[in-house]
Short mmCIF file of C-alpha atoms and ligand atoms in Angstrom, two decimals:
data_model
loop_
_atom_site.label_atom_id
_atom_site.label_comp_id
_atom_site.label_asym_id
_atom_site.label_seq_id
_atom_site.Cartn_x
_atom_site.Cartn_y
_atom_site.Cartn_z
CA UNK G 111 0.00 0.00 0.00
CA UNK G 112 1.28 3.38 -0.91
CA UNK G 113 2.66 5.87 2.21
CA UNK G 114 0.10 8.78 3.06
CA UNK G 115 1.87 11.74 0.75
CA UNK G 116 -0.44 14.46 1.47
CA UNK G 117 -2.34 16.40 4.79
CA UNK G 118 -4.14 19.06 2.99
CA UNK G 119 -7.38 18.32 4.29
CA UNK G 120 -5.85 18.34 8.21
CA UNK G 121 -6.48 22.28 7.53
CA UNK G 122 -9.80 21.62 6.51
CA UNK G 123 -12.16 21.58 9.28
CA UNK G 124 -15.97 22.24 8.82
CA UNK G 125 -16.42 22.24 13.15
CA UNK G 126 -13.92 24.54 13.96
CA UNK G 127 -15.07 27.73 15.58
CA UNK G 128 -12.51 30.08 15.27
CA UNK G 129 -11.09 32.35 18.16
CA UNK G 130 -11.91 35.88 18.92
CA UNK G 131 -7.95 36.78 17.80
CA UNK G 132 -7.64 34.91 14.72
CA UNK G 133 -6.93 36.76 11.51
CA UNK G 134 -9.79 35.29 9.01
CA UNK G 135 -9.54 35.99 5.45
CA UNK G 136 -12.18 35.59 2.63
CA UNK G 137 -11.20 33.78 -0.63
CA UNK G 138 -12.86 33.00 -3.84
CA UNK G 139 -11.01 30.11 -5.58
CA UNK G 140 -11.75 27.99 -8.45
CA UNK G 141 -9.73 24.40 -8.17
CA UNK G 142 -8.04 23.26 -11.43
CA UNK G 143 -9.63 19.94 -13.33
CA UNK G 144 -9.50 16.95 -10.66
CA UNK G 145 -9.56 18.55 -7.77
CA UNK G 146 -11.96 18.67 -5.38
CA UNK G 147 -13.32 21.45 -3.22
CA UNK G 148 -12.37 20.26 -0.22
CA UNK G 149 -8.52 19.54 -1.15
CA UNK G 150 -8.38 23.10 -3.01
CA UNK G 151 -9.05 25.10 0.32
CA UNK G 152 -7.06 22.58 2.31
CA UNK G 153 -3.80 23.97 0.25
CA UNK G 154 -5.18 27.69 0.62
CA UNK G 155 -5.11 27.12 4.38
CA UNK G 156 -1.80 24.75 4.14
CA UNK G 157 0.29 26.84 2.15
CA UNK G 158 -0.74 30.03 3.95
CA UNK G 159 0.26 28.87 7.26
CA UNK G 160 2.05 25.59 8.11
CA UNK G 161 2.11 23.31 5.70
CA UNK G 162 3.87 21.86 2.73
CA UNK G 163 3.02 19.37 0.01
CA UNK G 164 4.01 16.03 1.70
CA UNK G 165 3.90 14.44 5.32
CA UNK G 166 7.03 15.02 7.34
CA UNK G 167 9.28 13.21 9.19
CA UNK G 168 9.16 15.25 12.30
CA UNK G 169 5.89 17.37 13.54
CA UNK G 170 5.76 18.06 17.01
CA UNK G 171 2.16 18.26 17.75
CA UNK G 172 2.54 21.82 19.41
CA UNK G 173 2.56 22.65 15.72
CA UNK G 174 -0.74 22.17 15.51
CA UNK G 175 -1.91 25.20 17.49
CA UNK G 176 -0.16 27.11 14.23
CA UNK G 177 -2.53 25.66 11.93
CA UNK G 178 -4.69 27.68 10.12
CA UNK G 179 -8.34 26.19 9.28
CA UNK G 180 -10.26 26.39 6.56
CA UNK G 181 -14.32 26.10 8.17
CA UNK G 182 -16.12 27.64 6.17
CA UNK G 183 -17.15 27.11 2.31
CA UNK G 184 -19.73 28.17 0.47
CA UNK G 185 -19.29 27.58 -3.38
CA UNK G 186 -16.19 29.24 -4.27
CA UNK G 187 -16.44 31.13 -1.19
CA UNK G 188 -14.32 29.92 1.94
CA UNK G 189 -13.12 31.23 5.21
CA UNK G 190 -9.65 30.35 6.55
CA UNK G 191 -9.00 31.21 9.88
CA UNK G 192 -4.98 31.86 11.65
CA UNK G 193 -3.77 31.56 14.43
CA UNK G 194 -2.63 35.11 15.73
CA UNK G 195 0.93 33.50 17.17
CA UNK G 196 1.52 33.49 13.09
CA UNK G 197 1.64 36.52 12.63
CA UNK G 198 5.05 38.91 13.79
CA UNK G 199 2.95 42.12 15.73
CA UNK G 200 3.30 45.50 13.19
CA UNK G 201 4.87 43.39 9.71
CA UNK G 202 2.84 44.15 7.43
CA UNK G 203 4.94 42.32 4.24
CA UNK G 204 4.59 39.32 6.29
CA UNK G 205 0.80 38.79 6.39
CA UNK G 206 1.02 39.31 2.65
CA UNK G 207 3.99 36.53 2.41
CA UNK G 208 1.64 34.29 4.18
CA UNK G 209 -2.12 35.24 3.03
CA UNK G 210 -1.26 36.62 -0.23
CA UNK G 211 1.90 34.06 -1.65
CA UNK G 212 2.69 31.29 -2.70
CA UNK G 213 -0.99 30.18 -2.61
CA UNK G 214 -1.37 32.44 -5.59
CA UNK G 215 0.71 30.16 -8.17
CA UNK G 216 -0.31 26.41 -7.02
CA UNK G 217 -1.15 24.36 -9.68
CA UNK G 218 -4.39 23.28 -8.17
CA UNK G 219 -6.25 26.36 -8.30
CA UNK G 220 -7.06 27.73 -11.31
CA UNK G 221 -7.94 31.54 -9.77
CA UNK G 222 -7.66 32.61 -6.22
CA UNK G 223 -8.65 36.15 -5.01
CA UNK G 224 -8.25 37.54 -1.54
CA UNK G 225 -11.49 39.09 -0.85
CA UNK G 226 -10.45 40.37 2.62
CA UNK G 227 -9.04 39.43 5.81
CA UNK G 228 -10.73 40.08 9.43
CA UNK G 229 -8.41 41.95 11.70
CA UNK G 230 -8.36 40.87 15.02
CA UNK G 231 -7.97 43.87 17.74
CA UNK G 232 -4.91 42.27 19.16
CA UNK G 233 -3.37 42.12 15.80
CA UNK G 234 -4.73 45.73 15.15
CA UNK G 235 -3.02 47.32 18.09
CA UNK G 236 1.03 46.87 16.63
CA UNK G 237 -0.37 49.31 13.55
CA UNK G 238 -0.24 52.98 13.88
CA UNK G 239 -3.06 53.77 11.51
CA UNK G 240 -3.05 57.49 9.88
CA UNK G 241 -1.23 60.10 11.61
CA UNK G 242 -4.22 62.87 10.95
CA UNK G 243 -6.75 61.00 9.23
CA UNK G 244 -9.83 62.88 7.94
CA UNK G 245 -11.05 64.96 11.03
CA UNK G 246 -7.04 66.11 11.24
CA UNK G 247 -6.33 66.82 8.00
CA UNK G 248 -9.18 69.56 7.84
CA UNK G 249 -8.52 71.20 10.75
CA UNK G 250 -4.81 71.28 9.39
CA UNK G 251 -6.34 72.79 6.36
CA UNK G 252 -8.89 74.60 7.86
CA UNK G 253 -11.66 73.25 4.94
CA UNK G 254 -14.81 71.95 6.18
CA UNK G 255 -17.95 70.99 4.62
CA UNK G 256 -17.02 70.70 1.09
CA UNK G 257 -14.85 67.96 -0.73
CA UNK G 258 -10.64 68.51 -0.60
CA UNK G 259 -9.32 69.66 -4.07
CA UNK G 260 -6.34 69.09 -5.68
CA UNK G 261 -4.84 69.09 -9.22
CA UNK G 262 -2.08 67.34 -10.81
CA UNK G 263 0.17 69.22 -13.71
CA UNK G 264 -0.73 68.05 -16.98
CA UNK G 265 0.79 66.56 -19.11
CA UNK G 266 1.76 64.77 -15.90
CA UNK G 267 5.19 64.76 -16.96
CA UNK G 268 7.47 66.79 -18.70
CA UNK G 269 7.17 70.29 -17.50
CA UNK G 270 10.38 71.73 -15.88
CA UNK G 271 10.26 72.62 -12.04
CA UNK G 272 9.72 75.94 -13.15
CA UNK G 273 6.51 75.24 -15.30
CA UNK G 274 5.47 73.04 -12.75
CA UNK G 275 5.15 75.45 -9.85
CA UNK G 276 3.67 78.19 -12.20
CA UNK G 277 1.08 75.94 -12.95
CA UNK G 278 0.73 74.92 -9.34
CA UNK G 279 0.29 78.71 -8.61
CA UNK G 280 -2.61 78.74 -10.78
CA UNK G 281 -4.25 75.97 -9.49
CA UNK G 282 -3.95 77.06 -5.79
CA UNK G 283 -5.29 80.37 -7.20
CA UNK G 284 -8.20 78.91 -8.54
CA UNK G 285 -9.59 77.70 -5.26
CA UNK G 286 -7.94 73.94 -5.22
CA UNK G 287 -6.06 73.22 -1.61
CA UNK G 288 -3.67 70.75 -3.02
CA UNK G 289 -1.05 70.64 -6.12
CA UNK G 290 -0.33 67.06 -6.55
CA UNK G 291 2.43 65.40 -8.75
CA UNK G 292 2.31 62.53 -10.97
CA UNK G 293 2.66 59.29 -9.95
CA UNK G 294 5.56 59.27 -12.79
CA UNK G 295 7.40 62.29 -11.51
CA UNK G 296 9.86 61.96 -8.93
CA UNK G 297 13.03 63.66 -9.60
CA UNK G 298 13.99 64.08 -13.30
CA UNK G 299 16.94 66.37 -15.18
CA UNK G 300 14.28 69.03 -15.87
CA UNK G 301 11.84 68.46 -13.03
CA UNK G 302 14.54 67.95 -10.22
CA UNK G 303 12.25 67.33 -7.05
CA UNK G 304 14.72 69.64 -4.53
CA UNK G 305 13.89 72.52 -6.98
CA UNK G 306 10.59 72.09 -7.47
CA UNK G 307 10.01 71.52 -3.39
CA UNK G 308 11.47 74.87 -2.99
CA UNK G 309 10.03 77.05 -6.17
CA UNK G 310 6.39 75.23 -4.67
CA UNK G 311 7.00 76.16 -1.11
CA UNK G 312 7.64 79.92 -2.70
CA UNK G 313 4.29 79.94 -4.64
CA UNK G 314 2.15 78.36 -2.07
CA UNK G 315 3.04 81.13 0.94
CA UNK G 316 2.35 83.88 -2.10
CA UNK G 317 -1.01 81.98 -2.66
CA UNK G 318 -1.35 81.72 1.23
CA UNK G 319 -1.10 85.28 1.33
CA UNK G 320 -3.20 86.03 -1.40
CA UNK G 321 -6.09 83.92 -1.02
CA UNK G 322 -5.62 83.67 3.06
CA UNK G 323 -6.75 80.15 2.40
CA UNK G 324 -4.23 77.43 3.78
CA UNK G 325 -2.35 75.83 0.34
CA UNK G 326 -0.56 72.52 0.54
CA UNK G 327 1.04 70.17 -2.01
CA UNK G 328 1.19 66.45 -2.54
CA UNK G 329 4.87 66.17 -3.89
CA UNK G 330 5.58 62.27 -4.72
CA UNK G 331 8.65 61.21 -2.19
CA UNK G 332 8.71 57.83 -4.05
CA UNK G 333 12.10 56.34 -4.33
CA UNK G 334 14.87 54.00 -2.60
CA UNK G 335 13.95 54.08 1.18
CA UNK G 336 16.50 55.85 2.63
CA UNK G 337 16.23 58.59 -0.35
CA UNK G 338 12.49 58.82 0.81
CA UNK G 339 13.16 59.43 4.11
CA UNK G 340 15.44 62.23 2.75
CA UNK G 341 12.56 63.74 0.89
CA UNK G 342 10.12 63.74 3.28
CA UNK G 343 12.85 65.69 5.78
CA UNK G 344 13.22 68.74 2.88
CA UNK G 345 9.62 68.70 2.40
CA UNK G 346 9.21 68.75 6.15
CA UNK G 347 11.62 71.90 6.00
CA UNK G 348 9.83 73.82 3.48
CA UNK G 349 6.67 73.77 5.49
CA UNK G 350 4.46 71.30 3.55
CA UNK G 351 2.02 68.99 5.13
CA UNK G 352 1.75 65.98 3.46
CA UNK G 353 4.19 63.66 0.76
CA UNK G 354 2.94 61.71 -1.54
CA UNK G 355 3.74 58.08 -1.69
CA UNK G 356 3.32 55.63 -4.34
CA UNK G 357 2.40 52.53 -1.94
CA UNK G 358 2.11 49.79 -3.75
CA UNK G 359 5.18 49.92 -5.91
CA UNK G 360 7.16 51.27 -3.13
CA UNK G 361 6.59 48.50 -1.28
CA UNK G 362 4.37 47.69 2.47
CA UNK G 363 7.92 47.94 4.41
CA UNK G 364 8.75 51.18 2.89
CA UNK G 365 5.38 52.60 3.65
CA UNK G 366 5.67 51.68 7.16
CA UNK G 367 9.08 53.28 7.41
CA UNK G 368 8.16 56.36 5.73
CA UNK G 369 4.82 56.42 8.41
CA UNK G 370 7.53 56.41 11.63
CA UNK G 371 9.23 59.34 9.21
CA UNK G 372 6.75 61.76 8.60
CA UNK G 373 4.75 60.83 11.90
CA UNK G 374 7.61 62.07 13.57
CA UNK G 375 7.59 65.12 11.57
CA UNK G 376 3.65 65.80 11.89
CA UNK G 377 3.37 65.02 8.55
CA UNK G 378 0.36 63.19 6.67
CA UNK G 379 0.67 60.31 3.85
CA UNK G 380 -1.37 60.71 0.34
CA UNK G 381 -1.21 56.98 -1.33
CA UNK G 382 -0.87 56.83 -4.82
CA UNK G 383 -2.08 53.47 -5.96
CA UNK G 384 -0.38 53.36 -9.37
CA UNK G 385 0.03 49.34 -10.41
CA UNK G 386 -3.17 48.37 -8.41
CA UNK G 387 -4.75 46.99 -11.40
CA UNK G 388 -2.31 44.47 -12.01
CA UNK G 389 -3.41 42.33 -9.02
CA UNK G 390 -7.21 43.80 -8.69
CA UNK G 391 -8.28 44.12 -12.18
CA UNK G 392 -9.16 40.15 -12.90
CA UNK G 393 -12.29 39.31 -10.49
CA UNK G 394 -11.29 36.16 -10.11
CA UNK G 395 -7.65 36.04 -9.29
CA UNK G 396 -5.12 38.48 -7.09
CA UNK G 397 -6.36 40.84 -4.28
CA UNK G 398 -9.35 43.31 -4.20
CA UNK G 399 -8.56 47.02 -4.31
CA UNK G 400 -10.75 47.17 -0.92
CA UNK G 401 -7.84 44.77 0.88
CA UNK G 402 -5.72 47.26 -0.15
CA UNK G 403 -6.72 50.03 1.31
CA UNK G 404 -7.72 48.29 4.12
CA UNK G 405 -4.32 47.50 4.74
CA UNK G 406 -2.98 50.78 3.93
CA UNK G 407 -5.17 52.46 6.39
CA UNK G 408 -3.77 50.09 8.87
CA UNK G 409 -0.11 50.85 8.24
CA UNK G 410 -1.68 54.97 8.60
CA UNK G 411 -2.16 56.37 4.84
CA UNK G 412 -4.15 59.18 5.65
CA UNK G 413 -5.52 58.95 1.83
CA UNK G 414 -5.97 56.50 -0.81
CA UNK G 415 -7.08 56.41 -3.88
CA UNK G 416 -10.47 55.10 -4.37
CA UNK G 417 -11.85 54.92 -7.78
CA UNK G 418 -14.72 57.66 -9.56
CA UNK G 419 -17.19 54.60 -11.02
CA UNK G 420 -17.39 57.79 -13.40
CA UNK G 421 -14.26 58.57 -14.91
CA UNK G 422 -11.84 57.17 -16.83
CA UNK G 423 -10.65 54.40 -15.04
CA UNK G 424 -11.97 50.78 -14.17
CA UNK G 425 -14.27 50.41 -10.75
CA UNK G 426 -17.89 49.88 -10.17
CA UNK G 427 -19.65 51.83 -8.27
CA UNK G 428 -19.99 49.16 -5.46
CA UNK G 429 -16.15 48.22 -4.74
CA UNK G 430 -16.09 52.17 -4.81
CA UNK G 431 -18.52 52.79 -2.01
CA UNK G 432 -17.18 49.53 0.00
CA UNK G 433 -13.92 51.10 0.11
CA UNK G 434 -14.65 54.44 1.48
CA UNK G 435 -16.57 52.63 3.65
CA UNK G 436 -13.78 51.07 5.17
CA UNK G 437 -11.52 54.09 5.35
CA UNK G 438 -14.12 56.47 6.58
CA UNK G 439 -15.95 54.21 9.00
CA UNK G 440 -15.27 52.89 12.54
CA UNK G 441 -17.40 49.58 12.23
CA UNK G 442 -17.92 48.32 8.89
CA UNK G 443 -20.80 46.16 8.14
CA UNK G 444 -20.63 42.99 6.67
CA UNK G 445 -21.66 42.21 2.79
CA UNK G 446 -21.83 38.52 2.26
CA UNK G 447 -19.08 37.19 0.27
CA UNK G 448 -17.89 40.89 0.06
CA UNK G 449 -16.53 41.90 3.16
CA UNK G 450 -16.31 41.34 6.93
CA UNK G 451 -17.82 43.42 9.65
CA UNK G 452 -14.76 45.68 10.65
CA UNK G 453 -13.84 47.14 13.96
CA UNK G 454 -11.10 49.78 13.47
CA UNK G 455 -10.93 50.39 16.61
CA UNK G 456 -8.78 53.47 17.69
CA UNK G 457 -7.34 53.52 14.78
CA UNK G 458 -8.37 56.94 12.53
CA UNK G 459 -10.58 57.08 9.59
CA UNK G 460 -8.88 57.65 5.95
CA UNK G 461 -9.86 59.79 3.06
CA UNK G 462 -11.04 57.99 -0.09
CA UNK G 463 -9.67 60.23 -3.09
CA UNK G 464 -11.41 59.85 -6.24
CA UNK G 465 -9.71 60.68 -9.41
CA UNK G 466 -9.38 59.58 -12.68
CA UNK G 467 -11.35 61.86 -15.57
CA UNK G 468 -12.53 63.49 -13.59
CA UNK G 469 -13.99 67.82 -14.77
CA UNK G 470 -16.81 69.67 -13.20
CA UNK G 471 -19.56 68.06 -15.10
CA UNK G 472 -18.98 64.95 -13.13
CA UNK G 473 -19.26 66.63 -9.57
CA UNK G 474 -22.68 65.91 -8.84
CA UNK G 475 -22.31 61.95 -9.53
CA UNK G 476 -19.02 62.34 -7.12
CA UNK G 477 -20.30 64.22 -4.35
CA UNK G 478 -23.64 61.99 -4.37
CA UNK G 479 -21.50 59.01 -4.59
CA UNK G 480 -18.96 59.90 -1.27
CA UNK G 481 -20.86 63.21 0.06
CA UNK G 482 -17.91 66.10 1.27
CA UNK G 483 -15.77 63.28 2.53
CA UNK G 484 -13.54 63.17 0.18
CA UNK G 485 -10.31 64.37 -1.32
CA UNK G 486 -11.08 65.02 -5.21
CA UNK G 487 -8.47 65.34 -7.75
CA UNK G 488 -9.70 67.32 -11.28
CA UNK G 489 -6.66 67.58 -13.20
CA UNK G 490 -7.14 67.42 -16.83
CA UNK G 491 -10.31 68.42 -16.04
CA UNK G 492 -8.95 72.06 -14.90
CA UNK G 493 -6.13 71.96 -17.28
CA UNK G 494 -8.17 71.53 -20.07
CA UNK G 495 -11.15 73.96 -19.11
CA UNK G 496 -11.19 77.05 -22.23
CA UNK G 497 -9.87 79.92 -20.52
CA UNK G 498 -7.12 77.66 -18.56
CA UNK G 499 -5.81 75.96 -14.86
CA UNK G 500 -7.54 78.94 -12.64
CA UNK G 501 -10.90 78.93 -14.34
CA UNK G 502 -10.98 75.62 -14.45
CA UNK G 503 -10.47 75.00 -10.38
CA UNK G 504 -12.67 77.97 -10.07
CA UNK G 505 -15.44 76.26 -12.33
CA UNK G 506 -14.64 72.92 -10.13
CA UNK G 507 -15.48 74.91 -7.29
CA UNK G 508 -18.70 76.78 -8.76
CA UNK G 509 -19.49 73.01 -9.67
CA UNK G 510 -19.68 72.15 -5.77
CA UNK G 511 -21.59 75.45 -4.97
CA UNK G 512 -24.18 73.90 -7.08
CA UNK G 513 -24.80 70.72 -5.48
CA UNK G 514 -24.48 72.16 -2.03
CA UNK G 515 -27.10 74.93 -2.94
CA UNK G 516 -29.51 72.16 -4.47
CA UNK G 517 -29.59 73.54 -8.30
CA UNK G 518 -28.42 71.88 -11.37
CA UNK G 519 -24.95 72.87 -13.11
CA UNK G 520 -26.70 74.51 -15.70
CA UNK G 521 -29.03 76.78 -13.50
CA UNK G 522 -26.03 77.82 -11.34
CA UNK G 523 -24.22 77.74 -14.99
CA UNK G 524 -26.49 80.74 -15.64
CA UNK G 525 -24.34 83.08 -13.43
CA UNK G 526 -21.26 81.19 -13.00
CA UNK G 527 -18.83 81.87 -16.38
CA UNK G 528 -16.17 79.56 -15.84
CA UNK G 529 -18.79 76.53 -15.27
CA UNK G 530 -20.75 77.32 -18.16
CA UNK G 531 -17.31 77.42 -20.17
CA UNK G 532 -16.44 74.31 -18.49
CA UNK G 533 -19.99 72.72 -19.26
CA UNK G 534 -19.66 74.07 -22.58
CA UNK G 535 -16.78 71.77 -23.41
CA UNK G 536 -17.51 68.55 -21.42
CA UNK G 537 -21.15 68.58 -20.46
CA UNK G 538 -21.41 65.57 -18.55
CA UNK G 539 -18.92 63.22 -20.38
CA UNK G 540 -17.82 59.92 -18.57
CA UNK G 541 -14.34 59.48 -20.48
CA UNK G 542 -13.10 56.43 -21.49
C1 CAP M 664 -5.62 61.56 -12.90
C2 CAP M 664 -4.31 60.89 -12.60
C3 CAP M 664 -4.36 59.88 -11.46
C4 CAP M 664 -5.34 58.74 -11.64
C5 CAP M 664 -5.02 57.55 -10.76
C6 CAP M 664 -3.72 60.19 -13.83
O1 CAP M 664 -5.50 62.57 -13.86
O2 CAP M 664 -3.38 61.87 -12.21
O3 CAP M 664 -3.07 59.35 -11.34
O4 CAP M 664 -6.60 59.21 -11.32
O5 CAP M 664 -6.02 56.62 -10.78
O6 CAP M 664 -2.50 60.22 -13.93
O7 CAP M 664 -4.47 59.61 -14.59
P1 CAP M 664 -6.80 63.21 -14.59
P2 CAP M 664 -6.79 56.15 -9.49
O8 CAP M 664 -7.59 63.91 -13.53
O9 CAP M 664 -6.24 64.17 -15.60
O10 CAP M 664 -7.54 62.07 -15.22
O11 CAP M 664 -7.25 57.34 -8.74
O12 CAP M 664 -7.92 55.33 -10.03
O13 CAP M 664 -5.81 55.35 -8.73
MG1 MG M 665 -1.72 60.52 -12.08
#
């Protein structure tokens, strides 16, 4: 008789009740041709925690307490719980080398998609969470009751430092709080980012002074580690408020470094999600966008991008609204075979920003979609407006007034120029 190779289905367990402190995740998997149900989540739970593909020689049955379980299926939905002694308190990259590796590429699972994971409040408690979060970042901008507005340069890159902060002049002129950069633009020969920290820091007092509005910049940091830690000190010395990071191709660790950095500094974290889509995009395989920022809010972004379900970018209006939800709430609600409930515990609440095609025609779709609570990025969408950058914030702005005041764009277009200009050229186009 042939040896016992395999203990997948030890980690399957239909009884099991897991323990307040275990970390349970969601998964949708399809198993390859030939293999069961049962045996596909046994290797999701296996491979996540303890196991490996064949019996061993030596298991000490302490061991066992590591196991994670998978207890729960329902079609292609199961529910693996681990063991919080798994996990190292505050390492973030190491949840995602167990819960989101090498279960990814096994042979017997034809897709796999982490839905979302259940954070414990024991596991919670080694994560700082945002610095500011929402409630902080307006009183540090002094903005209340209306969406936060920022811009990005466009073409997003290209100009030279110079340009750059002329145009960034504009846009704070126009109204906007925030000049962002492109996630592209770091530090180039004709956009070098010391220059452009300092020519911005110039413009932004003028527009301070000017406006008597506070003016502050999202100016991308993203780089090597210790060069981003750099950046964020010169930023810190030129007065601005926030850096921008791009978090996902920068990397969990660095993110958690850089939120010790500019933590100590009093400093708040805008996350770029550039290269999102190349794990969230399929629905069946990688990692939902809402994991993401869950995650992020966890290691203390104090904003993440978030989708439109308007503009020109993919996300439906659904994963939009579930992940504001879970940056802006304190309990989330559970959506079967969508999400957990949440507690966040003490841990702040996050901006969603939404951005992506977006110009003042869309406003009312945004603003009924997330309400103020958001940060909202019009770039081409003031760039482009007829009469340039400052009408086109200001017609961004008008575009608010509107909803707020309960009329349509085109009745408050009636008395509002740089609207009707705007509306003029747009209308309500959803750009593809
Ligand atoms: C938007 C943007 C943002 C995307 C990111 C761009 O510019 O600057 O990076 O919105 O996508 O480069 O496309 P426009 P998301 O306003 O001119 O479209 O927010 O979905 O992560
Ligand atoms: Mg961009």
């Amino acid at each position: 008789m042939q040896k016992k190779v395999e203990w997948y289905l030890d980690f399957v367990d239909s009884s099991y009740k897991p323990a307040r402190d275990e970390l349970i995740a969601l998964f949708y998997f399809e198993p390859a041709k030939g293999v069961s149900a049962n045996e596909a989540i046994g290797r999701i739970a296996s491979e996540s925690s303890t196991g490996t593909w064949t019996t061993l020689f030596k298991m000490p049955p302490r061991m066992n307490k590591l196991k994670a379980h998978a207890y729960y299926r329902s079609g292609n939905f199961v529910k693996v719980a681990y063991p919080l002694d798994l996990w190292e308190p505050g390492n973030a990259p190491q949840l995602l080398s167990g819960i989101a590796g090498n279960i990814f590429g096994m042979k017997a699972l034809n897709n796999l998609r982490l839905l979302d994971i259940h954070f414990p409040k024991n596991y919670l408690k080694h994560f700082p969470g945002p610095r500011h979060g929402m409630h902080g970042i307006r009183k540090m901008m002094n903005v209340y009751h209306r969406p936060m507005l920022g811009a990005v340069p466009k073409p997003k890159i290209g100009f030279t430092d110079v340009e750059h902060a002329q145009i960034g002049y504009e846009t704070w002129m126009g109204g906007f709080d925030f000049v962002k950069d492109d996630e592209n633009l770091t530090s180039t020969k004709f956009n070098n980012f010391d220059k452009r920290v300092k020519l911005l820091a110039k413009l932004r007092d003028k527009a301070e002074h000017a406006t008597g509005d506070t003016k502050d910049a999202y100016i991308n940091i993203t780089a090597e580690t210790d060069e981003m830690k750099k950046r964020a000190k010169l930023l810190h010395d030129y007065g601005f408020k926030h850096a921008m990071i791009d978090v996902v191709v920068s990397g969990y660790s660095a993110v958690q470094t850089l939120r010790e950095t500019l933590g100590d500094y009093g400093m708040a974290i805008h996350a770029h999600r550039a290269m999102h889509a190349m794990f969230d995009r399929n629905p069946k395989h990688g990692m939902t966008m809402y994991m993401l920022a869950k995650l992020m809010r966890m290691i203390g972004v104090d904003q993440i991008h978030s989708g439109t379900a308007v503009g020109k970018l993919v996300g439906t209006f659904a994963e939009v609204k579930s992940i504001s939800d879970t940056l802006r709430e304190n309990k989330v609600s559970k959506i079967k075979n969508v999400r957990f409930a949440q507690d966040w515990h003490s841990l702040k609440q996050a901006f969603p920003v939404t951005s992506g095609g977006l110009h003042p025609g869309l406003v009312p779709y945004l603003m009924k979609e997330f309400g103020d609570e958001c940060v909202m990025l019009v770039s081409g969408g003031i760039h482009g407006h007829p009469k340039g950058t400052r009408a086109g914030a200001m017609a961004t702005r008008q575009a608010i007034d509107a909803v707020h005041e309960g009329e349509t764009l085109r009745e408050h277009a009636k008395y509002n120029l740089e609207l009707a200009q705007a509306l003029e050229k747009w209308g309500n186009l959803r750009p593809v």
